[in-house]
PDB file of C-alpha atoms in Angstrom:
ATOM      1  CA  UNK A   1      -4.578  43.172  85.268  1.00 63.00           C
ATOM      2  CA  UNK A   2      -4.422  46.964  84.868  1.00 64.00           C
ATOM      3  CA  UNK A   3      -1.752  47.225  87.571  1.00 70.00           C
ATOM      4  CA  UNK A   4       0.375  44.581  85.844  1.00 79.00           C
ATOM      5  CA  UNK A   5       0.053  46.330  82.486  1.00 81.00           C
ATOM      6  CA  UNK A   6       0.865  49.730  84.014  1.00 82.00           C
ATOM      7  CA  UNK A   7       3.887  48.288  85.830  1.00 85.00           C
ATOM      8  CA  UNK A   8       5.086  46.739  82.578  1.00 88.00           C
ATOM      9  CA  UNK A   9       4.681  50.045  80.724  1.00 92.00           C
ATOM     10  CA  UNK A  10       6.622  51.911  83.411  1.00 93.00           C
ATOM     11  CA  UNK A  11       9.370  49.284  83.266  1.00 93.00           C
ATOM     12  CA  UNK A  12       9.654  49.668  79.494  1.00 95.00           C
ATOM     13  CA  UNK A  13       9.679  53.452  79.860  1.00 97.00           C
ATOM     14  CA  UNK A  14      12.345  53.250  82.575  1.00 97.00           C
ATOM     15  CA  UNK A  15      14.718  51.154  80.493  1.00 97.00           C
ATOM     16  CA  UNK A  16      13.943  53.238  77.427  1.00 97.00           C
ATOM     17  CA  UNK A  17      15.046  56.363  79.290  1.00 98.00           C
ATOM     18  CA  UNK A  18      18.201  54.625  80.542  1.00 98.00           C
ATOM     19  CA  UNK A  19      19.104  53.424  77.039  1.00 98.00           C
ATOM     20  CA  UNK A  20      18.484  56.883  75.559  1.00 98.00           C
ATOM     21  CA  UNK A  21      20.763  58.386  78.208  1.00 98.00           C
ATOM     22  CA  UNK A  22      23.500  55.839  77.460  1.00 98.00           C
ATOM     23  CA  UNK A  23      23.316  56.424  73.698  1.00 98.00           C
ATOM     24  CA  UNK A  24      23.311  60.233  73.961  1.00 98.00           C
ATOM     25  CA  UNK A  25      26.041  60.502  76.584  1.00 98.00           C
ATOM     26  CA  UNK A  26      28.220  57.884  74.879  1.00 98.00           C
ATOM     27  CA  UNK A  27      27.980  59.910  71.686  1.00 98.00           C
ATOM     28  CA  UNK A  28      28.879  63.106  73.530  1.00 97.00           C
ATOM     29  CA  UNK A  29      31.860  61.617  75.362  1.00 97.00           C
ATOM     30  CA  UNK A  30      33.241  59.916  72.250  1.00 98.00           C
ATOM     31  CA  UNK A  31      32.815  63.124  70.245  1.00 97.00           C
ATOM     32  CA  UNK A  32      34.671  64.946  73.011  1.00 97.00           C
ATOM     33  CA  UNK A  33      37.560  62.527  72.578  1.00 97.00           C
ATOM     34  CA  UNK A  34      37.515  62.791  68.776  1.00 97.00           C
ATOM     35  CA  UNK A  35      37.702  66.574  69.011  1.00 97.00           C
ATOM     36  CA  UNK A  36      40.845  66.474  71.185  1.00 95.00           C
ATOM     37  CA  UNK A  37      39.192  67.522  74.448  1.00 95.00           C
ATOM     38  CA  UNK A  38      40.352  64.538  76.514  1.00 95.00           C
ATOM     39  CA  UNK A  39      43.711  64.460  78.253  1.00 92.00           C
ATOM     40  CA  UNK A  40      46.474  62.304  79.707  1.00 91.00           C
ATOM     41  CA  UNK A  41      45.017  63.294  83.073  1.00 90.00           C
ATOM     42  CA  UNK A  42      42.888  61.274  83.535  1.00 91.00           C
ATOM     43  CA  UNK A  43      41.800  59.279  80.495  1.00 96.00           C
ATOM     44  CA  UNK A  44      45.355  58.507  79.407  1.00 96.00           C
ATOM     45  CA  UNK A  45      46.215  57.191  82.860  1.00 97.00           C
ATOM     46  CA  UNK A  46      43.420  54.634  82.832  1.00 97.00           C
ATOM     47  CA  UNK A  47      43.887  53.590  79.206  1.00 97.00           C
ATOM     48  CA  UNK A  48      47.581  52.897  79.736  1.00 97.00           C
ATOM     49  CA  UNK A  49      47.017  51.313  83.163  1.00 97.00           C
ATOM     50  CA  UNK A  50      44.562  48.765  81.805  1.00 98.00           C
ATOM     51  CA  UNK A  51      46.610  48.183  78.630  1.00 97.00           C
ATOM     52  CA  UNK A  52      49.738  47.592  80.747  1.00 97.00           C
ATOM     53  CA  UNK A  53      47.894  45.022  82.840  1.00 98.00           C
ATOM     54  CA  UNK A  54      46.792  43.137  79.730  1.00 97.00           C
ATOM     55  CA  UNK A  55      50.228  43.279  78.065  1.00 95.00           C
ATOM     56  CA  UNK A  56      51.974  42.238  81.328  1.00 92.00           C
ATOM     57  CA  UNK A  57      53.963  45.446  81.710  1.00 93.00           C
ATOM     58  CA  UNK A  58      52.710  45.671  85.290  1.00 94.00           C
ATOM     59  CA  UNK A  59      49.415  45.766  87.152  1.00 96.00           C
ATOM     60  CA  UNK A  60      47.836  49.149  86.383  1.00 97.00           C
ATOM     61  CA  UNK A  61      51.228  50.557  85.432  1.00 97.00           C
ATOM     62  CA  UNK A  62      51.346  53.903  83.635  1.00 96.00           C
ATOM     63  CA  UNK A  63      54.170  56.266  82.786  1.00 95.00           C
ATOM     64  CA  UNK A  64      52.180  59.392  83.666  1.00 95.00           C
ATOM     65  CA  UNK A  65      51.891  58.684  87.383  1.00 96.00           C
ATOM     66  CA  UNK A  66      55.369  57.159  87.406  1.00 94.00           C
ATOM     67  CA  UNK A  67      56.737  60.515  86.243  1.00 93.00           C
ATOM     68  CA  UNK A  68      54.381  62.704  88.293  1.00 92.00           C
ATOM     69  CA  UNK A  69      54.291  60.933  91.662  1.00 92.00           C
ATOM     70  CA  UNK A  70      56.993  58.256  91.355  1.00 94.00           C
ATOM     71  CA  UNK A  71      54.755  55.187  91.567  1.00 94.00           C
ATOM     72  CA  UNK A  72      54.843  52.250  89.170  1.00 90.00           C
ATOM     73  CA  UNK A  73      51.152  51.426  89.588  1.00 95.00           C
ATOM     74  CA  UNK A  74      47.886  53.318  89.823  1.00 97.00           C
ATOM     75  CA  UNK A  75      47.413  51.566  93.173  1.00 96.00           C
ATOM     76  CA  UNK A  76      50.133  53.878  94.432  1.00 95.00           C
ATOM     77  CA  UNK A  77      47.734  56.786  93.936  1.00 96.00           C
ATOM     78  CA  UNK A  78      44.279  55.280  94.440  1.00 96.00           C
ATOM     79  CA  UNK A  79      42.977  51.969  95.766  1.00 96.00           C
ATOM     80  CA  UNK A  80      40.746  50.949  92.863  1.00 97.00           C
ATOM     81  CA  UNK A  81      40.687  47.148  92.376  1.00 97.00           C
ATOM     82  CA  UNK A  82      37.404  47.517  90.487  1.00 98.00           C
ATOM     83  CA  UNK A  83      39.459  48.599  87.463  1.00 98.00           C
ATOM     84  CA  UNK A  84      40.688  45.011  87.149  1.00 98.00           C
ATOM     85  CA  UNK A  85      37.135  43.990  86.188  1.00 97.00           C
ATOM     86  CA  UNK A  86      37.592  46.065  83.033  1.00 98.00           C
ATOM     87  CA  UNK A  87      40.708  44.192  81.936  1.00 98.00           C
ATOM     88  CA  UNK A  88      38.950  41.267  80.150  1.00 98.00           C
ATOM     89  CA  UNK A  89      36.531  43.653  78.424  1.00 98.00           C
ATOM     90  CA  UNK A  90      39.341  45.941  77.269  1.00 98.00           C
ATOM     91  CA  UNK A  91      41.315  42.907  76.097  1.00 98.00           C
ATOM     92  CA  UNK A  92      38.486  42.114  73.676  1.00 98.00           C
ATOM     93  CA  UNK A  93      37.763  45.739  72.734  1.00 98.00           C
ATOM     94  CA  UNK A  94      41.098  47.601  73.168  1.00 97.00           C
ATOM     95  CA  UNK A  95      39.839  51.083  72.385  1.00 97.00           C
ATOM     96  CA  UNK A  96      39.570  54.343  74.298  1.00 97.00           C
ATOM     97  CA  UNK A  97      35.898  54.417  73.349  1.00 98.00           C
ATOM     98  CA  UNK A  98      35.408  51.181  75.309  1.00 98.00           C
ATOM     99  CA  UNK A  99      36.169  52.870  78.618  1.00 98.00           C
ATOM    100  CA  UNK A 100      34.032  55.903  77.799  1.00 98.00           C
ATOM    101  CA  UNK A 101      31.058  53.710  76.876  1.00 98.00           C
ATOM    102  CA  UNK A 102      31.474  51.435  79.904  1.00 98.00           C
ATOM    103  CA  UNK A 103      31.526  54.448  82.225  1.00 98.00           C
ATOM    104  CA  UNK A 104      28.368  55.793  80.598  1.00 98.00           C
ATOM    105  CA  UNK A 105      26.622  52.426  80.868  1.00 98.00           C
ATOM    106  CA  UNK A 106      27.480  52.175  84.574  1.00 98.00           C
ATOM    107  CA  UNK A 107      26.178  55.683  85.260  1.00 98.00           C
ATOM    108  CA  UNK A 108      23.039  55.063  83.199  1.00 98.00           C
ATOM    109  CA  UNK A 109      22.307  51.732  84.875  1.00 98.00           C
ATOM    110  CA  UNK A 110      22.733  53.333  88.311  1.00 98.00           C
ATOM    111  CA  UNK A 111      19.288  54.832  87.679  1.00 98.00           C
ATOM    112  CA  UNK A 112      17.731  51.378  88.027  1.00 98.00           C
ATOM    113  CA  UNK A 113      18.699  50.715  91.677  1.00 98.00           C
ATOM    114  CA  UNK A 114      17.732  54.333  92.354  1.00 98.00           C
ATOM    115  CA  UNK A 115      14.304  53.496  90.942  1.00 98.00           C
ATOM    116  CA  UNK A 116      14.069  50.370  93.111  1.00 98.00           C
ATOM    117  CA  UNK A 117      15.084  52.333  96.206  1.00 97.00           C
ATOM    118  CA  UNK A 118      12.625  55.116  95.470  1.00 97.00           C
ATOM    119  CA  UNK A 119       9.796  52.672  94.823  1.00 97.00           C
ATOM    120  CA  UNK A 120      10.545  50.880  98.083  1.00 96.00           C
ATOM    121  CA  UNK A 121      10.477  54.127 100.045  1.00 95.00           C
ATOM    122  CA  UNK A 122       7.701  56.032  98.275  1.00 95.00           C
ATOM    123  CA  UNK A 123       5.530  53.098  97.156  1.00 94.00           C
ATOM    124  CA  UNK A 124       4.919  54.858  93.842  1.00 95.00           C
ATOM    125  CA  UNK A 125       6.211  53.731  90.457  1.00 95.00           C
ATOM    126  CA  UNK A 126       5.268  57.004  88.777  1.00 95.00           C
ATOM    127  CA  UNK A 127       7.080  59.232  91.263  1.00 97.00           C
ATOM    128  CA  UNK A 128      10.078  56.903  91.150  1.00 97.00           C
ATOM    129  CA  UNK A 129      10.142  57.197  87.367  1.00 97.00           C
ATOM    130  CA  UNK A 130      10.059  60.991  87.637  1.00 97.00           C
ATOM    131  CA  UNK A 131      13.005  60.860  90.055  1.00 97.00           C
ATOM    132  CA  UNK A 132      14.946  58.755  87.544  1.00 98.00           C
ATOM    133  CA  UNK A 133      14.272  61.326  84.825  1.00 97.00           C
ATOM    134  CA  UNK A 134      15.438  64.131  87.137  1.00 98.00           C
ATOM    135  CA  UNK A 135      18.510  62.111  88.090  1.00 98.00           C
ATOM    136  CA  UNK A 136      19.576  61.327  84.520  1.00 98.00           C
ATOM    137  CA  UNK A 137      18.771  64.881  83.460  1.00 97.00           C
ATOM    138  CA  UNK A 138      20.949  66.416  86.176  1.00 97.00           C
ATOM    139  CA  UNK A 139      23.759  68.530  84.723  1.00 96.00           C
ATOM    140  CA  UNK A 140      26.065  67.522  87.590  1.00 96.00           C
ATOM    141  CA  UNK A 141      25.731  63.901  86.494  1.00 97.00           C
ATOM    142  CA  UNK A 142      26.479  64.922  82.922  1.00 97.00           C
ATOM    143  CA  UNK A 143      29.604  66.697  84.150  1.00 96.00           C
ATOM    144  CA  UNK A 144      30.830  63.525  85.835  1.00 95.00           C
ATOM    145  CA  UNK A 145      30.001  61.473  82.768  1.00 97.00           C
ATOM    146  CA  UNK A 146      31.478  63.894  80.264  1.00 93.00           C
ATOM    147  CA  UNK A 147      34.838  64.556  81.891  1.00 91.00           C
ATOM    148  CA  UNK A 148      37.177  61.832  80.599  1.00 95.00           C
ATOM    149  CA  UNK A 149      37.147  58.568  82.579  1.00 97.00           C
ATOM    150  CA  UNK A 150      37.316  57.924  86.327  1.00 96.00           C
ATOM    151  CA  UNK A 151      36.745  55.016  88.654  1.00 96.00           C
ATOM    152  CA  UNK A 152      34.467  56.874  91.080  1.00 95.00           C
ATOM    153  CA  UNK A 153      31.243  56.540  88.998  1.00 97.00           C
ATOM    154  CA  UNK A 154      31.468  52.757  89.368  1.00 98.00           C
ATOM    155  CA  UNK A 155      30.399  53.152  93.001  1.00 97.00           C
ATOM    156  CA  UNK A 156      27.146  54.896  92.077  1.00 97.00           C
ATOM    157  CA  UNK A 157      24.902  51.884  91.311  1.00 98.00           C
ATOM    158  CA  UNK A 158      26.188  50.059  94.386  1.00 98.00           C
ATOM    159  CA  UNK A 159      25.463  53.006  96.677  1.00 97.00           C
ATOM    160  CA  UNK A 160      21.808  52.964  95.641  1.00 98.00           C
ATOM    161  CA  UNK A 161      21.762  49.153  95.699  1.00 98.00           C
ATOM    162  CA  UNK A 162      23.184  49.005  99.226  1.00 97.00           C
ATOM    163  CA  UNK A 163      20.549  51.433 100.490  1.00 97.00           C
ATOM    164  CA  UNK A 164      17.842  49.397  98.729  1.00 98.00           C
ATOM    165  CA  UNK A 165      18.970  46.142 100.347  1.00 97.00           C
ATOM    166  CA  UNK A 166      19.101  47.810 103.765  1.00 96.00           C
ATOM    167  CA  UNK A 167      15.509  48.990 103.286  1.00 95.00           C
ATOM    168  CA  UNK A 168      14.548  45.442 102.302  1.00 96.00           C
ATOM    169  CA  UNK A 169      16.470  44.132 105.347  1.00 94.00           C
ATOM    170  CA  UNK A 170      18.535  41.908 103.062  1.00 97.00           C
ATOM    171  CA  UNK A 171      21.741  42.614 104.936  1.00 95.00           C
ATOM    172  CA  UNK A 172      23.959  39.962 103.338  1.00 97.00           C
ATOM    173  CA  UNK A 173      23.273  41.467  99.919  1.00 97.00           C
ATOM    174  CA  UNK A 174      23.851  44.943 101.363  1.00 97.00           C
ATOM    175  CA  UNK A 175      27.266  43.868 102.665  1.00 96.00           C
ATOM    176  CA  UNK A 176      28.188  42.350  99.290  1.00 97.00           C
ATOM    177  CA  UNK A 177      27.102  45.509  97.509  1.00 97.00           C
ATOM    178  CA  UNK A 178      29.056  47.664  99.957  1.00 97.00           C
ATOM    179  CA  UNK A 179      32.219  45.700  99.177  1.00 97.00           C
ATOM    180  CA  UNK A 180      31.961  46.853  95.575  1.00 97.00           C
ATOM    181  CA  UNK A 181      31.741  50.437  96.822  1.00 97.00           C
ATOM    182  CA  UNK A 182      34.917  49.994  98.855  1.00 96.00           C
ATOM    183  CA  UNK A 183      36.939  48.519  95.986  1.00 97.00           C
ATOM    184  CA  UNK A 184      35.995  51.406  93.711  1.00 97.00           C
ATOM    185  CA  UNK A 185      38.173  54.008  95.411  1.00 96.00           C
ATOM    186  CA  UNK A 186      39.603  54.583  98.872  1.00 94.00           C
ATOM    187  CA  UNK A 187      37.354  57.564  99.598  1.00 94.00           C
ATOM    188  CA  UNK A 188      34.184  55.821  98.394  1.00 94.00           C
ATOM    189  CA  UNK A 189      33.817  54.560 101.944  1.00 91.00           C
ATOM    190  CA  UNK A 190      32.504  58.021 102.799  1.00 95.00           C
ATOM    191  CA  UNK A 191      29.263  56.981 101.082  1.00 94.00           C
ATOM    192  CA  UNK A 192      28.967  54.005 103.438  1.00 93.00           C
ATOM    193  CA  UNK A 193      29.679  56.198 106.440  1.00 94.00           C
ATOM    194  CA  UNK A 194      26.931  58.547 105.270  1.00 94.00           C
ATOM    195  CA  UNK A 195      24.484  55.674 104.777  1.00 93.00           C
ATOM    196  CA  UNK A 196      25.380  54.276 108.184  1.00 90.00           C
ATOM    197  CA  UNK A 197      24.851  57.653 109.857  1.00 91.00           C
ATOM    198  CA  UNK A 198      21.515  58.102 108.075  1.00 90.00           C
ATOM    199  CA  UNK A 199      20.134  54.721 109.120  1.00 89.00           C
ATOM    200  CA  UNK A 200      21.485  55.111 112.647  1.00 86.00           C
ATOM    201  CA  UNK A 201      19.630  58.398 113.027  1.00 86.00           C
ATOM    202  CA  UNK A 202      16.566  56.868 111.424  1.00 81.00           C
ATOM    203  CA  UNK A 203      16.692  53.924 113.837  1.00 77.00           C
ATOM    204  CA  UNK A 204      17.029  56.283 116.781  1.00 71.00           C
ATOM    205  CA  UNK A 205      14.115  58.318 115.396  1.00 68.00           C
ATOM    206  CA  UNK A 206      16.296  61.418 115.144  1.00 59.00           C
ATOM    207  CA  UNK A 207      15.012  62.278 111.673  1.00 59.00           C
ATOM    208  CA  UNK A 208      11.341  62.389 112.667  1.00 59.00           C
ATOM    209  CA  UNK A 209      10.172  60.402 109.624  1.00 50.00           C
ATOM    210  CA  UNK A 210       6.526  60.397 110.664  1.00 48.00           C
TER     211      UNK A 210
END
């Protein structure tokens, strides 16, 4: 009974921390935009790309990259199909703030699969919660979150989730999760290569995890 209650309290604390992060960082990023510290590179590119897709001007078309690198779609610069998942949301809420908040939510929620992965490896809810706090409190993460909008952060929850499913030996789910990493950006596959190398060395007992 005590274990169930403690687990429930940790779960509430975990999601409380995630929500606090999302609220604070959303406020910071929106304030940054309102005080003219965002730019055409890169926020303007994504806003126009998604708006163009909705208004049928072209799939992820934007005039910035057309002028700069002579391509009539963002796909000509980066392979990021995951951006198409934002189209229906942006169609309902067609505001710059929508993208900034979505990015913050994705980064904040990435702490949950990190928690699951940590708990699976360390067998400790408390230590896993501490790791989440350290993760969300990391200034490098804040830098990613606070600098306009990019597609790369959308790979973060799936990287942790893929590792978690591999640890659980749920390989079909790991493959599905890894697909979402690959459609985030062309170089996101480096994360999968790194995971593959890690588990290969672990399997061959090259890391001496004993």
